[in-house]
Structure formats: C-alpha cells, structure tokens
Amino acid sequence: MLAWLLVTGGSTTLLAQTPEQVQEQSQEHASAQTQQDLKALMQELSEVKLRNDSFTERKTVALLSEPLEVSGTLYFEAPDHIEKHISTPEKSSYIVHGNALKIQLSGQPERSVVLYQYPGIQAFVESLRATLAGDLKTLKEFYQVQFQAKQGHWKLVLDPLTEEMEEFVRQVVISGEGKQITTIETVENNGDRSVMTLHRVH
Amino acid sequence: MSTERSRYIAIVSWIIILLLCVWVILTRMQVTTQITQFMPSAKTGMDRILLDQLKQGSVSRLLLMSVSGPSVALTAQFSKTWAQSLRDSGLFVRVNNGQRMQDKQADALLFKYRYLLSDQVTESRFGQASLHEIFQQRLRQLASPLATFDKQRFGQDPTNEMGNVLMSYRGQSPPNSQHGVWFSTDGQAAMVVAETRAEGFDLDRQEQILAVVNDLFSRQNVSGEYALRMSGPGKIAVDTRNIIKSDVTLLSTVAGVAVAVILLLAYRSFRLVLLNALPLITAIVVALACVTLVFGGIHGITMAFGITIIGVAIDYSIHLFSHLEHGSDAQEDIKRIWPTMRLGVLTTCSGYLAMLATGFVGLTQLVVFAVAGLLAAAACTRWVLPKLLGKQQGVVTNDILPHQLTVLLHPHRVIPWLIGFMVVGSVVYLLSGDKDIWEHDLAALSPVPRENIALDRQLRSEMNSGDFSNLLLVTAKSREAVLQKTEAMQEALVALTEAGAIGGFDMASRYLPSKKIQLARQQAMPDKGVLAARLDAALQGLPFRPGLFDKFLQEIDAVRALPLLTFDDLGNTLTALRVGSLLMQQDDRWVALIPLHHVRDRQQIPGWIGRQKFGDTVFLNIKDASDRLVDRFRMEALQRTDWALLFILGVLWFGLRSFRQVLVAVMPVVIAIIVDVALLAIFEVKLSLFNLVALLLVFGIGIDYGLFFSRREKNYQHRKRTLHALLVCATSTIAVFGILSTSAVPVLQDIGLTVTLGVLLSFGFSMAIAQPGDQSVPE
C-alpha cells in the first residue's frame, strides 16, 4: 500500500483527479489499518495542549538567487491559538486566535484581519493549526489527507481542496516523530519551496 | 321617420368612433410600466440628479440574490456552483458572488494602467534611494508566511503599484466574505449580484430571466434545504406588474359581479344590466385612445387608476334607468335629467382640468384619461343609450324603491345636528395637536408593495452596498474639469475624515483620475536607460535574481507611451459602473457625486464647504431633499386644488344661477371631504398625491349627489326615482371601491379606502342637507 502511494508520486498524479475520485480510491486502497493509525496519531497530537518550538526555515524562492533563511519560534495553545514569531531576518509576529489573524511587523502598526475573509490564508493556517490540534475533520475540509508511517516516523501529505489554496500551493507535507512535529515542507505552484524544521524548546 | 334616421345616425357614428378608437389603441398604444415615467418631471438639475438616484438606487439591471442554507460552508459551496450555472445561462453580463476570478478582466485593465492610477507615483518613487528602500522592504517581506500569496507579480511590479490601486479601489467597504464568497452582514446568507443583459425595464425579458433563475435554483436545491430571496429594480417591477395584473383582474371581476348583482336587484332586467356597461366601455376605449394620441402611450398606473376613476361612468346610465317611465320614450326621459347630469359631468371635468398644469407626467395623463372618459360616457348616455332603449317597459317606481326607503327623503331634524357635530369634531381633531397628515416619502407614490421595498432595503444593507444618502454635488463644464475639481477637494475631504466629521467618502477621480493627473504621473516615469542604471545601483548587495526586473523595465517604458485611460476604456467592468454612478452628464454640464459616509452632523457640512471655498459644490441629503421634492409637488397639486374649487364653483354658478342652490350642492361634499380626511388621519393613512386625486374623485361624485338630491322635480314620483338612482349609484360605487381597498397594491388600497369613506359620507350628507327647498310636496 505504502509502496503504491510512493510509486504513484503521491499528490501530483492524484491532483489531476477530482476529490470524489480520490476519495473513492483511497477508500478502496487505503487499508483500514492506515486510517486507524491516522486517527490514533491525531488523537495523540490532540492530547498536547501546549507547544513551544523554535524553528529554522529555508525558503527557496525563484525571485532570489540564493535561499532565504528564516528563524524564530512557534507557539501553540489548544485548541485554536497559534503564534509564529520571526526573529531573523527581521522581527515580526503572526498570531492567530480563533478566526482572527494579527500581524505585527516592525515599525508598522499592528494589522488585524478576519481569517475567513481570506480563504487562501485560512487554508494555510489550518494545515498547521488543525494538525497540531489533532482536528482531522477540519483538516479534511481543506485538504486531501494522505498518511504514511514507518517505525514511529510519520508523514501527512496535504493536497489542497479549495481553489483559493490550489491557486498558490501545490502541497504541504508535515512530518513528525510521535507527538513531535519535525518538519513542515511547503511546495508552491511556481516551484518555490520552504522547509521548516522544528525543535522543541525545553 | 326623422327620429328613426337620427337614431340610426347616432348609433352608427358611435360605432365608428369606437372603431376608430380601437384602431388607435391597437396600432399606437404602448403601455409603459416604468415608474420613472410616472414620476414628476424635475425642473432643476439638482432635482434630476436626486430623482435619478432615487429611481436607480444603483443600476437598473442589477439582480440581488441571497441564498441561505444549512451551514455556512455548504451555503458557500452552493453559492459557487449556483453562480457558475447562472454564468453559463448566458442571461447575465456578469454574476458576482465574491469569487476572485470574477474581477480578472478588470484586474488586467487596472494592472496595465497601474502607474497612471496609483496615487503613490511621483518622480522620486523611481529614484535610486527609493528603489533600494523598496527592494529591502520586499526582501524582508519574503520571510513572511503570507508571502506565498503576494509575490507573484513582484518582478513585474516591484513598487507594488497594483497593491496601491487595489487599496484605493477597495477603500469602500466590500461585502462580508466567508469561504471565498460574499455573505450577508450577519454571515447567514450567501450574496450574489448579477447584471442582466436585458434592460431592467424590459419586463417581459426580466420575467423570463427570473423564471430561469428560479428554475436553476430549484434544480440545484434538490434537498430543499436552501432558500432564495431576490430583489432589484427588474424583479420589483415584474412583481409589481404581476400583482397589479392579478389584483386588477381579480378585483375588477369581483367588482363587476357585485355591480351586476346590485343592478339586477335594482332593475330586475338583464337587458339594462348589459346596456349599463356601454357608457363605461365607451369611456374606457375613448380615454385610452385620447391618452395614446396625446402622449403616444399610456402608463400602467394611469390605466389602472384611470379605469377606477371613470368607473363612475355607470352612474350616468343608472340615473337614466331609474328615470325611465312606463310607456314613455327614453329620449324624453333623458332630456328631463340631462341638465343636472351635464352640470355634474362638467363640474367634475373642470375639477380634473385644473390639475393639468402640475409638472407630473402621470397626473397629466390621468387628467386627460378621466376627462375624455367621463365626457364620452356622458355623451353615450345622452345620445346613444336612449336610442338603443327606445320606447319600452319603463321602471315602475313603487316597484323598485321599497316604501321604507322613501323615509330617506325626509331626514329627521336631528340629523343636521349630528352632521354639524361630526364636522366640528373632525375640524378640531385635524387642527389639534401636531398632526402631520401628509405623506412625505417619495417611495409612497410607487405602486410597489411594501414587502418588496423592505426586502430590497434589507438585501442592499446586507450587501453593504454604498451609502448614497449624503452627497456633495460638484459641477463643471466638462468631465475633465469636474474630475480636476474633485481631485482638488480630496485633501480637504481626507482631513475631514481624519477629524471624524465623516466616516469616509468616495469619488470618481479615485477610479478614473483626470487627464492632468494621469499626464503628470506619466511624465514622472524615468527613461528606460536611466531606470536601468538606477535599478542596477539599487540592487547592489541584494540577492535578487538577475533579469528579474526586465519586465518592469519594459513596462515602465511602455507606460510612457500609453494612451491615457478614458471612461470608454473601462468598458463593462465594475469600475465603469462605479464611475458611471459617481459622474454624470446633464445637458452641457458634468456633475460629480461625492457620497459622504457616516456624516456626524449634517448641519455642519454646508459651512465647511463655504470655508473651503469650493465653488459649484452643493451638499445634498437625499432623504431631506426628496421630502422637500414631494412636499413641493404636493403644494403644487394643492394650489391646483384651489383652482379646481374655483372652476367648479364657477361652472355650478353658471348652471344653477342661485347662491343657495350652489351652496346646497357643494356643502355636503365639502364637509364630507373634511370628515373623510379626519377619518383617514385616525386610521393613520398619510395623504399622498394619489389620495388627493381620490379626494377629487370623491368631490366629483359628491357634487353629483348634491345636484341630484337638490334637484327640483316635477312631482314626488320623480323625487323617488332620483333617490332610487342615487341609492343604486352609491351602493355600486361603495361596492367597487370597498373591493378596491382590499388590493395588495398600496396605492389602490389607499384610493379604495379614501373613496369608499368619501362616497358614504357624501351620500349621507347630501341626503340630509341637499334639499330642493319648498318645491317638493309629498303626494
């Protein structure tokens, strides 16, 4: 089963199909075991009510001749509060609480937006927030979710379902070990790519 | 022989006239339903803008739709599929439900002209220092998680002029949005705005479109969990037409049956009931033809209202029938009552004619309709009906008037006191307190049912569509001049907004800058070679990929040769609609509208304009101004009423030559109207122009009653016949207008109530007051 998924290249081929077809196939092929493992993982994730990680992010952007290195901290509080604080290259913060997104950029007044008015950003936020909260239902509202696991390492492959997200993002892959999320990889439609590595702060 | 011949001539010429009229109606008559054509014609420029605003609201081809469903997410999904099926129908120029792709055409245009539209464009913006600063800033922004969504055009538009343009374009509060589609302000219903290809006033096409829309909706709404609400000028007009149509059909059928029953009971002759319809039919046909000849067409409201007015025409034949004597020729019978009838018709017509000079197209049509109809009906009763009746079995008075009813000819002496009491009570009631009996709201003149107006308002407010209730009007000689003028005001308006006096403002030059400004921006663009050098310098030490800004360089160069953006370039975009609603031509002047949002204190705005020394700028509050407009039209109509009264008294004096007789004929109806108005005030019916016309109708009918009651008759039998005729007239009129007062169309409802009360009171008062004097002695 896993081999099949890897051979077909995961999302890229599946993307050409309608969500209904995908659903059918995953129902057919995905073993009940995988589904159960996914549910178990989400349950496990949902038990962590507070997270504080530091991160480094490497962004490969077509606009730039060299990758951009970003670092900072990621803070999560169940069920729906998440903060991304960037310290380099320049201080800035993005705080999501419920439906509100607060943006603090250095030297600028704080901006606040309502998430559901920006469905692309909303989908983007949920890829991380719903995963951290172990909220499979919300995750499935925005993404076609594929789950792979091997010896305690797991991987969630998220293919956008909403057109607002599809326009910009090809795929989000979240990997982890047990309850800890280790990397978040985002591939954009224009080929830009970001790999974010997380380390727990003790 | 000669009577036979004259009879023949009368009937044949009547038929010829009818046929001619029918021919005119069939070949030339166009029925308009556009409320704008019924409205008063505005004389001043300000009034015209005002009426345009009121008539259009926004644009006549818009259809506002709201879909509610079981959950927000499902409703959003429904909105997407549903909007797509509307687009595929090909009936709409555009269907907007908030999905981004809708604006792609407009986006491309704005992107092309971004350097001429952005207010950030100055010469220094493209200097080396400024560019370096911008690049550094953009570099930092790439670290943001949100960069994913806004870096696509960076290479082409590094200074983000498109962002600036969009920011000022979206300065107006956009509709609420969830899951990528528009939602109502309470977040419960998905909102869709569509613009039909068909004209808003093309009611047949609009009706077809609505049917298709409903059909598409129910096809998608298989589960039945979704609900659709629609509004918009076209939808309202179609609904109104259908309501009027079904209402008028139903009510006129019911009224026709009621009148037929009353007549059958009164005369016990089917033949008379049928003949009774002839003057009315003649009246309608002639009236329609006359209005068509004078105005080239007729308004739907004129037709509906006019037919109810000349429904009184059946009174004429009723008078004749009640006076038909056994064995005598109908031609002799009519001669006996003709002077009184003629006087009644002439006074009524002169009353209407006095209203002719109001600048109210609908009212003018109505007057022509009523006068032509009434004259035709009277002529038919005088010269055609008797010839058709000939010598026949007359109506036997003792038979048709139950003996008990003759008591009405001898009212108890306490009755005048009762009437006096009612009149004094009414006058005291009307004059006491701070009562406002007039309708000030222009919307009340519209035949649109109140629920439709309420729904329309609700959908508009849910759409968050622009607030046009407070406006600055700026005029100048040309489009360019007026754009420049508003641009010069912008700074002061921004200051006013920052001071909190207004919540914001909108102006056409925000979307379409004047040529002067566009040219200045164009000239601020550096030469390609110069810019390339500056770019190289500005990019020193920054990691941007080489060649990234090639397109930027090319486009800046192209902008220098770009023809300036004109209104025509905007084509069919939303921007064109917005500019069109903020900028309009009036004769040889151009007017720009600057809507002011959330004005804190209306009184202060005119003073502010004065202090700023803005020439040719006027502040207008739509509600105040439209109230004033309505009041002015009403004042005009009321002044005509004075004239109408004078006319009527003149005609009466000419006909009766007796002060006492004129007084006796006029007094009952005058006090009936006073009591009528007082009763309407008690029922909280505000008097609109239509009520005034209805009161005029009451006046005409009441004068008839007064004239006939006070008629000097040869004998008591004739008095009984007159009483019989008046009873039949009053009963049938009250039946017709009583039925009309149950209409769903507000205007018809108010008229129905006004006339029913008025006729009832006029009859009672005439009976009590309009005594012929010492002439009639009981047999």
mmCIF file with all atom_site columns, N, CA, C and O in Angstrom, chain B residues 528-550:
data_model
loop_
_atom_site.group_PDB
_atom_site.id
_atom_site.type_symbol
_atom_site.label_atom_id
_atom_site.label_alt_id
_atom_site.label_comp_id
_atom_site.label_asym_id
_atom_site.label_entity_id
_atom_site.label_seq_id
_atom_site.pdbx_PDB_ins_code
_atom_site.Cartn_x
_atom_site.Cartn_y
_atom_site.Cartn_z
_atom_site.occupancy
_atom_site.B_iso_or_equiv
_atom_site.pdbx_formal_charge
_atom_site.auth_seq_id
_atom_site.auth_comp_id
_atom_site.auth_asym_id
_atom_site.auth_atom_id
_atom_site.pdbx_PDB_model_num
ATOM 1  N N  . LYS B 1 528 ? 13.975 54.613 -19.888 1.00 0.00 ? 528 LYS B N  1
ATOM 2  C CA . LYS B 1 528 ? 14.388 53.222 -19.682 1.00 0.00 ? 528 LYS B CA 1
ATOM 3  C C  . LYS B 1 528 ? 15.861 53.102 -19.287 1.00 0.00 ? 528 LYS B C  1
ATOM 4  O O  . LYS B 1 528 ? 16.226 52.395 -18.338 1.00 0.00 ? 528 LYS B O  1
ATOM 5  N N  . GLY B 1 529 ? 16.703 53.822 -20.011 1.00 0.00 ? 529 GLY B N  1
ATOM 6  C CA . GLY B 1 529 ? 18.135 53.752 -19.735 1.00 0.00 ? 529 GLY B CA 1
ATOM 7  C C  . GLY B 1 529 ? 18.447 54.249 -18.336 1.00 0.00 ? 529 GLY B C  1
ATOM 8  O O  . GLY B 1 529 ? 19.185 53.617 -17.566 1.00 0.00 ? 529 GLY B O  1
ATOM 9  N N  . VAL B 1 530 ? 17.852 55.372 -17.981 1.00 0.00 ? 530 VAL B N  1
ATOM 10 C CA . VAL B 1 530 ? 18.071 55.960 -16.658 1.00 0.00 ? 530 VAL B CA 1
ATOM 11 C C  . VAL B 1 530 ? 17.624 54.977 -15.576 1.00 0.00 ? 530 VAL B C  1
ATOM 12 O O  . VAL B 1 530 ? 18.333 54.718 -14.602 1.00 0.00 ? 530 VAL B O  1
ATOM 13 N N  . LEU B 1 531 ? 16.431 54.397 -15.790 1.00 0.00 ? 531 LEU B N  1
ATOM 14 C CA . LEU B 1 531 ? 15.869 53.497 -14.798 1.00 0.00 ? 531 LEU B CA 1
ATOM 15 C C  . LEU B 1 531 ? 16.753 52.254 -14.644 1.00 0.00 ? 531 LEU B C  1
ATOM 16 O O  . LEU B 1 531 ? 16.998 51.791 -13.524 1.00 0.00 ? 531 LEU B O  1
ATOM 17 N N  . ALA B 1 532 ? 17.245 51.732 -15.782 1.00 0.00 ? 532 ALA B N  1
ATOM 18 C CA . ALA B 1 532 ? 18.086 50.540 -15.729 1.00 0.00 ? 532 ALA B CA 1
ATOM 19 C C  . ALA B 1 532 ? 19.317 50.801 -14.861 1.00 0.00 ? 532 ALA B C  1
ATOM 20 O O  . ALA B 1 532 ? 19.700 49.970 -14.025 1.00 0.00 ? 532 ALA B O  1
ATOM 21 N N  . ALA B 1 533 ? 19.922 51.963 -15.041 1.00 0.00 ? 533 ALA B N  1
ATOM 22 C CA . ALA B 1 533 ? 21.099 52.313 -14.251 1.00 0.00 ? 533 ALA B CA 1
ATOM 23 C C  . ALA B 1 533 ? 20.752 52.410 -12.776 1.00 0.00 ? 533 ALA B C  1
ATOM 24 O O  . ALA B 1 533 ? 21.463 51.884 -11.908 1.00 0.00 ? 533 ALA B O  1
ATOM 25 N N  . ARG B 1 534 ? 19.638 53.051 -12.482 1.00 0.00 ? 534 ARG B N  1
ATOM 26 C CA . ARG B 1 534 ? 19.223 53.211 -11.092 1.00 0.00 ? 534 ARG B CA 1
ATOM 27 C C  . ARG B 1 534 ? 18.951 51.842 -10.465 1.00 0.00 ? 534 ARG B C  1
ATOM 28 O O  . ARG B 1 534 ? 19.272 51.592 -9.312  1.00 0.00 ? 534 ARG B O  1
ATOM 29 N N  . LEU B 1 535 ? 18.320 50.963 -11.257 1.00 0.00 ? 535 LEU B N  1
ATOM 30 C CA . LEU B 1 535 ? 18.000 49.616 -10.772 1.00 0.00 ? 535 LEU B CA 1
ATOM 31 C C  . LEU B 1 535 ? 19.268 48.885 -10.381 1.00 0.00 ? 535 LEU B C  1
ATOM 32 O O  . LEU B 1 535 ? 19.359 48.313 -9.289  1.00 0.00 ? 535 LEU B O  1
ATOM 33 N N  . ASP B 1 536 ? 20.234 48.920 -11.287 1.00 0.00 ? 536 ASP B N  1
ATOM 34 C CA . ASP B 1 536 ? 21.493 48.240 -11.023 1.00 0.00 ? 536 ASP B CA 1
ATOM 35 C C  . ASP B 1 536 ? 22.083 48.713 -9.700  1.00 0.00 ? 536 ASP B C  1
ATOM 36 O O  . ASP B 1 536 ? 22.505 47.913 -8.866  1.00 0.00 ? 536 ASP B O  1
ATOM 37 N N  . ALA B 1 537 ? 22.090 50.018 -9.536  1.00 0.00 ? 537 ALA B N  1
ATOM 38 C CA . ALA B 1 537 ? 22.660 50.584 -8.315  1.00 0.00 ? 537 ALA B CA 1
ATOM 39 C C  . ALA B 1 537 ? 21.843 50.174 -7.101  1.00 0.00 ? 537 ALA B C  1
ATOM 40 O O  . ALA B 1 537 ? 22.384 49.791 -6.063  1.00 0.00 ? 537 ALA B O  1
ATOM 41 N N  . ALA B 1 538 ? 20.527 50.219 -7.241  1.00 0.00 ? 538 ALA B N  1
ATOM 42 C CA . ALA B 1 538 ? 19.657 49.928 -6.105  1.00 0.00 ? 538 ALA B CA 1
ATOM 43 C C  . ALA B 1 538 ? 19.728 48.468 -5.696  1.00 0.00 ? 538 ALA B C  1
ATOM 44 O O  . ALA B 1 538 ? 19.485 48.110 -4.548  1.00 0.00 ? 538 ALA B O  1
ATOM 45 N N  . LEU B 1 539 ? 20.061 47.596 -6.634  1.00 0.00 ? 539 LEU B N  1
ATOM 46 C CA . LEU B 1 539 ? 20.078 46.162 -6.355  1.00 0.00 ? 539 LEU B CA 1
ATOM 47 C C  . LEU B 1 539 ? 21.419 45.694 -5.790  1.00 0.00 ? 539 LEU B C  1
ATOM 48 O O  . LEU B 1 539 ? 21.568 44.534 -5.428  1.00 0.00 ? 539 LEU B O  1
ATOM 49 N N  . GLN B 1 540 ? 22.398 46.630 -5.717  1.00 0.00 ? 540 GLN B N  1
ATOM 50 C CA . GLN B 1 540 ? 23.718 46.278 -5.186  1.00 0.00 ? 540 GLN B CA 1
ATOM 51 C C  . GLN B 1 540 ? 23.594 45.613 -3.827  1.00 0.00 ? 540 GLN B C  1
ATOM 52 O O  . GLN B 1 540 ? 22.952 46.135 -2.925  1.00 0.00 ? 540 GLN B O  1
ATOM 53 N N  . GLY B 1 541 ? 24.198 44.438 -3.680  1.00 0.00 ? 541 GLY B N  1
ATOM 54 C CA . GLY B 1 541 ? 24.233 43.779 -2.385  1.00 0.00 ? 541 GLY B CA 1
ATOM 55 C C  . GLY B 1 541 ? 22.948 43.068 -2.007  1.00 0.00 ? 541 GLY B C  1
ATOM 56 O O  . GLY B 1 541 ? 22.807 42.556 -0.908  1.00 0.00 ? 541 GLY B O  1
ATOM 57 N N  . LEU B 1 542 ? 21.949 43.051 -2.888  1.00 0.00 ? 542 LEU B N  1
ATOM 58 C CA . LEU B 1 542 ? 20.691 42.356 -2.585  1.00 0.00 ? 542 LEU B CA 1
ATOM 59 C C  . LEU B 1 542 ? 20.625 41.085 -3.431  1.00 0.00 ? 542 LEU B C  1
ATOM 60 O O  . LEU B 1 542 ? 21.097 41.073 -4.570  1.00 0.00 ? 542 LEU B O  1
ATOM 61 N N  . PRO B 1 543 ? 20.046 40.014 -2.856  1.00 0.00 ? 543 PRO B N  1
ATOM 62 C CA . PRO B 1 543 ? 20.143 38.711 -3.518  1.00 0.00 ? 543 PRO B CA 1
ATOM 63 C C  . PRO B 1 543 ? 19.092 38.467 -4.617  1.00 0.00 ? 543 PRO B C  1
ATOM 64 O O  . PRO B 1 543 ? 18.749 37.319 -4.871  1.00 0.00 ? 543 PRO B O  1
ATOM 65 N N  . PHE B 1 544 ? 18.555 39.492 -5.224  1.00 0.00 ? 544 PHE B N  1
ATOM 66 C CA . PHE B 1 544 ? 17.535 39.238 -6.242  1.00 0.00 ? 544 PHE B CA 1
ATOM 67 C C  . PHE B 1 544 ? 18.151 38.642 -7.502  1.00 0.00 ? 544 PHE B C  1
ATOM 68 O O  . PHE B 1 544 ? 19.262 38.998 -7.889  1.00 0.00 ? 544 PHE B O  1
ATOM 69 N N  . ARG B 1 545 ? 17.423 37.727 -8.103  1.00 0.00 ? 545 ARG B N  1
ATOM 70 C CA . ARG B 1 545 ? 17.920 37.013 -9.259  1.00 0.00 ? 545 ARG B CA 1
ATOM 71 C C  . ARG B 1 545 ? 18.121 37.975 -10.438 1.00 0.00 ? 545 ARG B C  1
ATOM 72 O O  . ARG B 1 545 ? 17.259 38.826 -10.686 1.00 0.00 ? 545 ARG B O  1
ATOM 73 N N  . PRO B 1 546 ? 19.246 37.841 -11.144 1.00 0.00 ? 546 PRO B N  1
ATOM 74 C CA . PRO B 1 546 ? 19.483 38.737 -12.287 1.00 0.00 ? 546 PRO B CA 1
ATOM 75 C C  . PRO B 1 546 ? 18.372 38.576 -13.330 1.00 0.00 ? 546 PRO B C  1
ATOM 76 O O  . PRO B 1 546 ? 17.863 37.477 -13.535 1.00 0.00 ? 546 PRO B O  1
ATOM 77 N N  . GLY B 1 547 ? 17.995 39.650 -13.949 1.00 0.00 ? 547 GLY B N  1
ATOM 78 C CA . GLY B 1 547 ? 16.983 39.590 -15.012 1.00 0.00 ? 547 GLY B CA 1
ATOM 79 C C  . GLY B 1 547 ? 15.556 39.602 -14.491 1.00 0.00 ? 547 GLY B C  1
ATOM 80 O O  . GLY B 1 547 ? 14.612 39.647 -15.266 1.00 0.00 ? 547 GLY B O  1
ATOM 81 N N  . LEU B 1 548 ? 15.424 39.575 -13.159 1.00 0.00 ? 548 LEU B N  1
ATOM 82 C CA . LEU B 1 548 ? 14.086 39.517 -12.568 1.00 0.00 ? 548 LEU B CA 1
ATOM 83 C C  . LEU B 1 548 ? 13.237 40.728 -12.949 1.00 0.00 ? 548 LEU B C  1
ATOM 84 O O  . LEU B 1 548 ? 12.026 40.633 -13.108 1.00 0.00 ? 548 LEU B O  1
ATOM 85 N N  . PHE B 1 549 ? 13.892 41.881 -13.116 1.00 0.00 ? 549 PHE B N  1
ATOM 86 C CA . PHE B 1 549 ? 13.126 43.102 -13.322 1.00 0.00 ? 549 PHE B CA 1
ATOM 87 C C  . PHE B 1 549 ? 13.082 43.569 -14.782 1.00 0.00 ? 549 PHE B C  1
ATOM 88 O O  . PHE B 1 549 ? 12.717 44.709 -15.058 1.00 0.00 ? 549 PHE B O  1
ATOM 89 N N  . ASP B 1 550 ? 13.399 42.660 -15.688 1.00 0.00 ? 550 ASP B N  1
ATOM 90 C CA . ASP B 1 550 ? 13.371 43.023 -17.110 1.00 0.00 ? 550 ASP B CA 1
ATOM 91 C C  . ASP B 1 550 ? 11.988 43.508 -17.537 1.00 0.00 ? 550 ASP B C  1
ATOM 92 O O  . ASP B 1 550 ? 11.833 44.497 -18.241 1.00 0.00 ? 550 ASP B O  1
#
